[in-house]
mmCIF file of C-alpha atoms in Angstrom:
data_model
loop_
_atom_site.group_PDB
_atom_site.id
_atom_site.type_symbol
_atom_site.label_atom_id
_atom_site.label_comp_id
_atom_site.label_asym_id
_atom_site.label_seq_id
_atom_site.Cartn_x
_atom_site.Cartn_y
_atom_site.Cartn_z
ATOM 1 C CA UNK A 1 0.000 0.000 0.000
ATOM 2 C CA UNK A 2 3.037 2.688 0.971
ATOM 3 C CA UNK A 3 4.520 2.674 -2.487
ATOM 4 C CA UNK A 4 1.029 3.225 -4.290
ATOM 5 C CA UNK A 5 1.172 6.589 -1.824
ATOM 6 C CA UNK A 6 4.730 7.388 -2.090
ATOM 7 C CA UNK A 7 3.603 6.847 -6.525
ATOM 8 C CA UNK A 8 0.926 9.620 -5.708
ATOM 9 C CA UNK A 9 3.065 11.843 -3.627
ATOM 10 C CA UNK A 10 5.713 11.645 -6.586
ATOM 11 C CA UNK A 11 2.434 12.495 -9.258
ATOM 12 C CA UNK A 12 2.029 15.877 -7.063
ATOM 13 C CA UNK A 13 5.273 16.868 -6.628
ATOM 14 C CA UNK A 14 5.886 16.610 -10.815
ATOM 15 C CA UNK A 15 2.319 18.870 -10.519
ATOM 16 C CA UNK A 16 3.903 20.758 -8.018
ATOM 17 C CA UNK A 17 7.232 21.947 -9.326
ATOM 18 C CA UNK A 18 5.026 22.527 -13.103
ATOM 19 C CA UNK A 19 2.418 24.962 -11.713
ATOM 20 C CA UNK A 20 4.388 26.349 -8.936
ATOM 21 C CA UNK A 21 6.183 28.461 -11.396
ATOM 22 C CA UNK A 22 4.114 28.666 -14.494
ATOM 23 C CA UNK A 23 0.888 31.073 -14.435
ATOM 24 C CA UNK A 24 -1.588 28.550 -14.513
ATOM 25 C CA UNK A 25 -2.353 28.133 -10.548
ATOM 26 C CA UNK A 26 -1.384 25.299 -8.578
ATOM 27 C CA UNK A 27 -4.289 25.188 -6.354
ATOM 28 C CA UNK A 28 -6.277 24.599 -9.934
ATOM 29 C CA UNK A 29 -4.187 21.885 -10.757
ATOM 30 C CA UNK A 30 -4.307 20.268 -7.148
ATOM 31 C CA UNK A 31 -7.667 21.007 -6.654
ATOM 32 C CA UNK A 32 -8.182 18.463 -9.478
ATOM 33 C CA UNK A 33 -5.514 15.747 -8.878
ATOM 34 C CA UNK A 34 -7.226 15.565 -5.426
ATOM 35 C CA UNK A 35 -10.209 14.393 -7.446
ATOM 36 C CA UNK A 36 -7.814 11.442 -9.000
ATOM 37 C CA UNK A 37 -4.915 11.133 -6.804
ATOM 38 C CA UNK A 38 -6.472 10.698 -3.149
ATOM 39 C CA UNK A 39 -3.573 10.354 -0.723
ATOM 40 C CA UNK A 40 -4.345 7.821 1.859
ATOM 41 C CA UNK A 41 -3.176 10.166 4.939
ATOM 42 C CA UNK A 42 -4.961 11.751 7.629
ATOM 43 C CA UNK A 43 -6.677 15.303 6.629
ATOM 44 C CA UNK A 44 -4.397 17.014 8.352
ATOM 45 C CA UNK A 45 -1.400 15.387 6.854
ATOM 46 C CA UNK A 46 -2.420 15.865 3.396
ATOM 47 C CA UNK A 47 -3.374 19.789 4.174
ATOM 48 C CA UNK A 48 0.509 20.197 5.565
ATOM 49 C CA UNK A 49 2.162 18.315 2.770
ATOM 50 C CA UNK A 50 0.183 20.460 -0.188
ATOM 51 C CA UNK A 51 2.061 23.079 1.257
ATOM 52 C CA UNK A 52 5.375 22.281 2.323
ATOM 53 C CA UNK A 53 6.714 20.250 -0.701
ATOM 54 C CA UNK A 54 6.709 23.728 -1.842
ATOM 55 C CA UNK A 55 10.059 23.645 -0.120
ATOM 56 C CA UNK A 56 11.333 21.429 -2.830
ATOM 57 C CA UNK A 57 9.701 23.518 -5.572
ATOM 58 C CA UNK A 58 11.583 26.832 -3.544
ATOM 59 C CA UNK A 59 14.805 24.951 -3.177
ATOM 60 C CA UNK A 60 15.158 24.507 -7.244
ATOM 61 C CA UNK A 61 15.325 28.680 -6.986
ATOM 62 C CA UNK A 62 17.755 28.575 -4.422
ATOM 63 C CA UNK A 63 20.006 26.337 -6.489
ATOM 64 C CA UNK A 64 19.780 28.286 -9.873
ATOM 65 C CA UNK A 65 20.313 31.309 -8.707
ATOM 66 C CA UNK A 66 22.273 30.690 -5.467
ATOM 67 C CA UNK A 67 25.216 33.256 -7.314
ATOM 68 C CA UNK A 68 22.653 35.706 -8.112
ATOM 69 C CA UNK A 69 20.940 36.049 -4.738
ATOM 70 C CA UNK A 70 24.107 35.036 -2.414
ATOM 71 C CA UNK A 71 25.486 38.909 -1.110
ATOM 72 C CA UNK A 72 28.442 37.581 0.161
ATOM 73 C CA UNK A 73 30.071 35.779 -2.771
ATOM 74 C CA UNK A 74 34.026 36.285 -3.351
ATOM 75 C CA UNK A 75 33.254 36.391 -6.981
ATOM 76 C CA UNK A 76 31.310 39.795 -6.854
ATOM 77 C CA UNK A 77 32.242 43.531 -6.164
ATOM 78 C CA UNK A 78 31.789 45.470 -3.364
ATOM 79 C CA UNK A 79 28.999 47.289 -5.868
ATOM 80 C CA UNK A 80 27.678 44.100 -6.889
ATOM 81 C CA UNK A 81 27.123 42.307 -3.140
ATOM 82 C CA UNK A 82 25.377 46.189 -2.170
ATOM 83 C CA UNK A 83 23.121 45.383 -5.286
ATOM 84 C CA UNK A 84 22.640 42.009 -3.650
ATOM 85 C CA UNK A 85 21.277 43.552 -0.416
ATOM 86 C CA UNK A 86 19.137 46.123 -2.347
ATOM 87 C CA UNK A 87 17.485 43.149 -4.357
ATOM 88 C CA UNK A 88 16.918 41.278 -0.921
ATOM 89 C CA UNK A 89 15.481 44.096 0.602
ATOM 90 C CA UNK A 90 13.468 44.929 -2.177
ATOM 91 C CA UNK A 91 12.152 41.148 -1.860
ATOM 92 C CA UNK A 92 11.283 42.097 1.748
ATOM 93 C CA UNK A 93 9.579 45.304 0.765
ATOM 94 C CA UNK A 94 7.089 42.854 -1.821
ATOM 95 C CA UNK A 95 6.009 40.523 0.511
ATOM 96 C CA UNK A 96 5.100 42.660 3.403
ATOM 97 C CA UNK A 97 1.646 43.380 2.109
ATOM 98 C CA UNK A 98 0.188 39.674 1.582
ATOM 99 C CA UNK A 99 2.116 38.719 4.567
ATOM 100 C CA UNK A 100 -0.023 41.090 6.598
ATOM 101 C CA UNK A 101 -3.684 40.250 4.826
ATOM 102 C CA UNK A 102 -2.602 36.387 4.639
ATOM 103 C CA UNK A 103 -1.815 36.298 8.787
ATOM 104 C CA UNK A 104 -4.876 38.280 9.391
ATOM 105 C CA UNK A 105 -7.279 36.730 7.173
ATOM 106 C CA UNK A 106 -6.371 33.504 6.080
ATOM 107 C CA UNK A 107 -8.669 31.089 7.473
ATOM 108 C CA UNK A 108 -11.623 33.511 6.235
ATOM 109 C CA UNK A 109 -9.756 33.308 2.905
ATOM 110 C CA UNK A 110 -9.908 29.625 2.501
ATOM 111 C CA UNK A 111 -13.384 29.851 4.388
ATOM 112 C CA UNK A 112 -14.843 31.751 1.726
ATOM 113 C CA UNK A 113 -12.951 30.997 -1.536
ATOM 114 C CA UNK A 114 -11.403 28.115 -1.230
ATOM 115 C CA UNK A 115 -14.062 26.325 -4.158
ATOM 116 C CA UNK A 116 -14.100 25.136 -7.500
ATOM 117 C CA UNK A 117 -16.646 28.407 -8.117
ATOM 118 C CA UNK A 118 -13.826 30.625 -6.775
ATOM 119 C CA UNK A 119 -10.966 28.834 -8.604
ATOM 120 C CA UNK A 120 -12.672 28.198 -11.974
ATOM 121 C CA UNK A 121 -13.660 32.350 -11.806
ATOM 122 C CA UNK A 122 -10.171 33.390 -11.168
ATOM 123 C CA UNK A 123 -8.257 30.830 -13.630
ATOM 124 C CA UNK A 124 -10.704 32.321 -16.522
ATOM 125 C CA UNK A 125 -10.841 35.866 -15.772
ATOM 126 C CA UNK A 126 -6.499 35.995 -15.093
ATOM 127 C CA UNK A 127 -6.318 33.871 -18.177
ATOM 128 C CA UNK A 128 -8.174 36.525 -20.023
ATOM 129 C CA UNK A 129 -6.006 39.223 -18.490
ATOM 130 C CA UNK A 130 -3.136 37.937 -19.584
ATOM 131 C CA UNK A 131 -4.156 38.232 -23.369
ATOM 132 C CA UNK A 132 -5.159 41.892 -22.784
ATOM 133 C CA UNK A 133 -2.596 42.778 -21.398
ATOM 134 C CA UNK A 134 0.117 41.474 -23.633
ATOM 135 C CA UNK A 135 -2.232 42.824 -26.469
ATOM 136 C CA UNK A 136 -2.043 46.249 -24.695
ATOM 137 C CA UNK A 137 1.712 45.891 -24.247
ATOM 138 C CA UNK A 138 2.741 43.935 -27.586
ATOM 139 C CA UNK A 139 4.160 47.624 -28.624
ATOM 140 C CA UNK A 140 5.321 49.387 -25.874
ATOM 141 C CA UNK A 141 9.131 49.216 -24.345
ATOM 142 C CA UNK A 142 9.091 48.206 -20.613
ATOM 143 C CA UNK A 143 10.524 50.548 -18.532
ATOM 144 C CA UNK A 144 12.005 48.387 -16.251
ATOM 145 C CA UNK A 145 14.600 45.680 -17.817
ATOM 146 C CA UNK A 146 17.111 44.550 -15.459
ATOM 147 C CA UNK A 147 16.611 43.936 -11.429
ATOM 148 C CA UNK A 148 19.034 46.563 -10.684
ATOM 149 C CA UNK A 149 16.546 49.124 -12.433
ATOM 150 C CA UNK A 150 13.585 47.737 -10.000
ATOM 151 C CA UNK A 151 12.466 50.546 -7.633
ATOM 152 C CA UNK A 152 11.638 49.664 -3.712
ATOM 153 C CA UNK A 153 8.086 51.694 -4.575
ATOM 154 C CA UNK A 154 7.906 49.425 -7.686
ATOM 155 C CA UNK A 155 8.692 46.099 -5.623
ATOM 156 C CA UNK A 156 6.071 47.516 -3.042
ATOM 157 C CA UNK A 157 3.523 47.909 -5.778
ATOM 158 C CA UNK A 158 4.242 44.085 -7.121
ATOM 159 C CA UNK A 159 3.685 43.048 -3.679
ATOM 160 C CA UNK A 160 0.208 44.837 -3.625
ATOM 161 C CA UNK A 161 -0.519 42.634 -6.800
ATOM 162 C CA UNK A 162 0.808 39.332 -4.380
ATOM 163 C CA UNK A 163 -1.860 40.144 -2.242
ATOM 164 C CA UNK A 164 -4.557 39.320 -5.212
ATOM 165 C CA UNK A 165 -3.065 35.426 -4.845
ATOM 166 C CA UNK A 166 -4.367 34.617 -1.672
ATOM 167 C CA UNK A 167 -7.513 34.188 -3.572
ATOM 168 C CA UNK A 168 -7.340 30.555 -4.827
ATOM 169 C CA UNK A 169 -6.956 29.897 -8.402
ATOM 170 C CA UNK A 170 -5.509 33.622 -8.739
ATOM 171 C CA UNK A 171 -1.562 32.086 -8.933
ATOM 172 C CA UNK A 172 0.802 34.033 -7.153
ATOM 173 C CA UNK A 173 3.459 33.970 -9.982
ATOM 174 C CA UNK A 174 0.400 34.878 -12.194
ATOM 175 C CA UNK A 175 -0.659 38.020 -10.134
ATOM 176 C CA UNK A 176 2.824 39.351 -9.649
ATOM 177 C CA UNK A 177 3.919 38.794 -13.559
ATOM 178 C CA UNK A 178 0.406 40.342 -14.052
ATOM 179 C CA UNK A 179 0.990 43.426 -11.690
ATOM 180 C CA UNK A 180 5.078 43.461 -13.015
ATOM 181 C CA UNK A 181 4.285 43.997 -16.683
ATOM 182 C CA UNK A 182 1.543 46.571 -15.886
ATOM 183 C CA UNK A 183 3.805 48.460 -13.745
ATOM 184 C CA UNK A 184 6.483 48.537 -16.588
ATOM 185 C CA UNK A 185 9.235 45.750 -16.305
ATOM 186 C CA UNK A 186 10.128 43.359 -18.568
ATOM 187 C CA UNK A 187 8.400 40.045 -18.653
ATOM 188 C CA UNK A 188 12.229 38.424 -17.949
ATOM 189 C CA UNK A 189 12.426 40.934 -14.907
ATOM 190 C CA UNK A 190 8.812 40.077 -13.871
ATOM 191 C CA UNK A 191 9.490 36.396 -13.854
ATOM 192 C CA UNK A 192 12.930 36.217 -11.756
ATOM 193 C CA UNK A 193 11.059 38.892 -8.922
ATOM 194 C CA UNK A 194 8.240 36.354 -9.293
ATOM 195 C CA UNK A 195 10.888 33.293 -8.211
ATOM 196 C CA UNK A 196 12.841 35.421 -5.236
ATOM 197 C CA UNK A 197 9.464 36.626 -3.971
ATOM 198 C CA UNK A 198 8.578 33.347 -3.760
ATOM 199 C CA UNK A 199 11.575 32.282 -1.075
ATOM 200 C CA UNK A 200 10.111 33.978 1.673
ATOM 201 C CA UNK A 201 6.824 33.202 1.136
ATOM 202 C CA UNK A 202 7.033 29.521 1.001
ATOM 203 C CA UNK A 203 9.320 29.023 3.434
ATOM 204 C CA UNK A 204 7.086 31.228 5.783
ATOM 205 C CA UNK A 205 3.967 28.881 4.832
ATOM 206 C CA UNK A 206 5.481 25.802 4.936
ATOM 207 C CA UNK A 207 6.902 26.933 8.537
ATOM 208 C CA UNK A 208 3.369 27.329 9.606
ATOM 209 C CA UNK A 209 1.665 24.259 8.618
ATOM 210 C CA UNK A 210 4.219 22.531 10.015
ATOM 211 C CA UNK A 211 4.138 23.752 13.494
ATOM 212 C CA UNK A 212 0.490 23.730 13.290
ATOM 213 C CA UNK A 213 0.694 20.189 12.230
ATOM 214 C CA UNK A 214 3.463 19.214 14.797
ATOM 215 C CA UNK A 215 6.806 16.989 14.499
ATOM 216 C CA UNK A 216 5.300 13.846 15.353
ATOM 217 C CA UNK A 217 5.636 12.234 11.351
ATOM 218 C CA UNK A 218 5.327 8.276 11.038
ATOM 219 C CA UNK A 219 7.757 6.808 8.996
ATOM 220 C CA UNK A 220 5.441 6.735 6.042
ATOM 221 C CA UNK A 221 4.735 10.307 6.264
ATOM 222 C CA UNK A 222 8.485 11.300 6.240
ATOM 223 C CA UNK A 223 8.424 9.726 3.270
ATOM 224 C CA UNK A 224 5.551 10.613 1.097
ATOM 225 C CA UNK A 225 6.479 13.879 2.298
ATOM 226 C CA UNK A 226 10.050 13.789 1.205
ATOM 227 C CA UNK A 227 9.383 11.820 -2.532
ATOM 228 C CA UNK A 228 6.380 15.217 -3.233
ATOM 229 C CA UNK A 229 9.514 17.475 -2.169
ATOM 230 C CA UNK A 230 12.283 16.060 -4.179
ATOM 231 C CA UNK A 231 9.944 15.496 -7.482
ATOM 232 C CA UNK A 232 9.019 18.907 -6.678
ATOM 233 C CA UNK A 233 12.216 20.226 -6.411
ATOM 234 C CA UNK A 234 13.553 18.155 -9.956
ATOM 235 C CA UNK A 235 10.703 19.439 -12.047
ATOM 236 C CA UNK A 236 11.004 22.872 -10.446
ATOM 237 C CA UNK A 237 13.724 23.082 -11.813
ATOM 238 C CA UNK A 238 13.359 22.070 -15.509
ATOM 239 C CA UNK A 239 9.973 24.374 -15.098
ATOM 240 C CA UNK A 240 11.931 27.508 -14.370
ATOM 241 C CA UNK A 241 14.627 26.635 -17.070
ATOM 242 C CA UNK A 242 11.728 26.374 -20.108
ATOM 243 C CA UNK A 243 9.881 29.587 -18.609
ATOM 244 C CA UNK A 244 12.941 32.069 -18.864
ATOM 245 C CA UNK A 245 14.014 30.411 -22.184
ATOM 246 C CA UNK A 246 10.146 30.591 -23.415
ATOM 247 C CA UNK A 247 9.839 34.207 -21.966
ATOM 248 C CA UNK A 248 12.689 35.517 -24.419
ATOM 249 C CA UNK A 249 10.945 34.569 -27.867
ATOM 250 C CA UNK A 250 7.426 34.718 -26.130
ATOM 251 C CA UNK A 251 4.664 36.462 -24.612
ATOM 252 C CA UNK A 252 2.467 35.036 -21.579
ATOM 253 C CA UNK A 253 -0.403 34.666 -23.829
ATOM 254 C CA UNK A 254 -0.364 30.851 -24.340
ATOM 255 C CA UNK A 255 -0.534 30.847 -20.616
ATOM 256 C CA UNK A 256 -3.805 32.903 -20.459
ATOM 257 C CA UNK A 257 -5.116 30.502 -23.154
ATOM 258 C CA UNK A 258 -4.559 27.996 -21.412
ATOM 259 C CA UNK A 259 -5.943 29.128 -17.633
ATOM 260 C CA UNK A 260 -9.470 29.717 -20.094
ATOM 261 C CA UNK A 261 -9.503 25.784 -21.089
ATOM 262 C CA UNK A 262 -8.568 24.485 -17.336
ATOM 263 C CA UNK A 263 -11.488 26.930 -15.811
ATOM 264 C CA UNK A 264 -13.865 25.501 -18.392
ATOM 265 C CA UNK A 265 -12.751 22.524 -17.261
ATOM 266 C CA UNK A 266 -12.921 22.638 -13.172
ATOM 267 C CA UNK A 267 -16.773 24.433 -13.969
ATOM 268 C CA UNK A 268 -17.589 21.235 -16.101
ATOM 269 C CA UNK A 269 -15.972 18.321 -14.238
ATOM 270 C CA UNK A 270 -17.738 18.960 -10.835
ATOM 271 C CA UNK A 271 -21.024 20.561 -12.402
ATOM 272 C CA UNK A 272 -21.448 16.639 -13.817
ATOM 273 C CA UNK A 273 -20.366 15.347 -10.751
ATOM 274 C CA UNK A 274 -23.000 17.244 -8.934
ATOM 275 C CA UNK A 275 -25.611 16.001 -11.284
ATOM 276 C CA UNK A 276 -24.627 12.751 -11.316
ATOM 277 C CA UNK A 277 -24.681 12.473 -7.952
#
């Protein structure tokens, strides 16, 4: 029976690392593997390890762009570790504001919008975003285009945008790329804030769920819990590899096209299951 679970916990951590850092919403996508891949753990359990083998997915960051985010590297300047610093605290600066709403209001947040109604709304109405927006922007020159370049009142605003992702189905790399490329950086710039914002955040999370779900793991959770984070943190990854490659011929548009199809999806999937039942 264990290796059937530690097979499923392997199926969401490939989900995992794929939607973590693409803008098509994990919560969609788990939302419906929980239809298909039931994990055969205590409700608690499964709650804690949806969110913490986001520590794989944030570990995959860590490791490909350990150089870029690491202020006290011999190999950089004095200029270049201050620019370090000023990234980190501009990381800081983005993630006060849904740090603030999500301690306050998170279990009214789930409470109220945690639903296939809720997720299938946002996934269509961000996917169609998307498409306006790179319509809107197909000829205009971003005025933002390396990290350097990024403002603390422009990291502030992205973090505003965060704040829109504590609705499920919203994706939090879709709402800051979203609130990036209005604000005026480049999609590339968007994307890497996206990832470093992300640090903080899931380690903060998975932090929480794990204190609220206590230390006292059976061997079988230990490891269903560490396959979801390792996949996780493989696919991660290869995800973040084809997204900055992808970003530099291409727009976020396939994306948005693609959040449409999955909310038509989620709306028609448990609109028959109602029925049927």
């Amino acid at each position: 029976m264990q290796i059937w679970e530690i097979i499923k916990a392997a199926i969401l951590g490939i989900i995992e690392g794929i939607t973590e850092w693409l803008p098509i919403s994990s919560t969609g996508h788990m939302i419906l593997a929980d239809e298909f891949i039931r994990l055969n753990v205590s409700d608690a359990f499964k709650e804690m390890f949806l969110v913490v083998i986001q520590l794989g997915a944030i570990l995959a960051v860590l490791v490909l762009y350990f150089h870029k985010l690491n202020p006290f590297s011999p190999k950089k300047s004095s200029e270049e570790k201050k620019e370090t610093f000023s990234l980190w605290g501009k990381v800081i600066v983005a993630c006060i504001p849904a740090a603030v709403i999500g301690l306050l209001f998170d279990d009214k947040i789930d409470e109220l919008f945690y639903n296939y109604i809720t997720v299938a709304i946002t996934l269509i109405l961000y996917g169609i975003l998307f498409i306006v927006i790179e319509n809107r922007n197909k000829n205009r020159t971003p005025k933002v285009n390396t990290l350097a370049e990024l403002s603390y009142q422009t990291a502030l605003f992205i973090g505003v945008f965060q704040v829109l992702s504590l609705i499920p189905g919203t994706s939090r790399s879709g709402a800051t790329i979203l609130g990036a490329i209005l604000i005026g950086t480049s999609r590339y710039v968007a994307a890497e804030f996206t990832f470093f914002l992300a640090i903080p955040v899931m380690f903060g999370a998975s932090l929480l769920k794990i204190v609220k779900f206590g230390f006292d793991f059976t061997g079988s959770e230990i490891a269903i819990l560490l396959t979801g984070m390792i996949v996780a943190f493989v696919v991660s990854i290869l995800a973040i590899k084809f997204l900055m490659g992808y970003i530099k011929k291409h727009d976020f548009k396939a994306f948005g096209w693609y959040r449409i199809v999955l909310g038509i999806i989620v709306v028609g999937y448990f609109l028959i299951k109602e029925f049927a039942l």
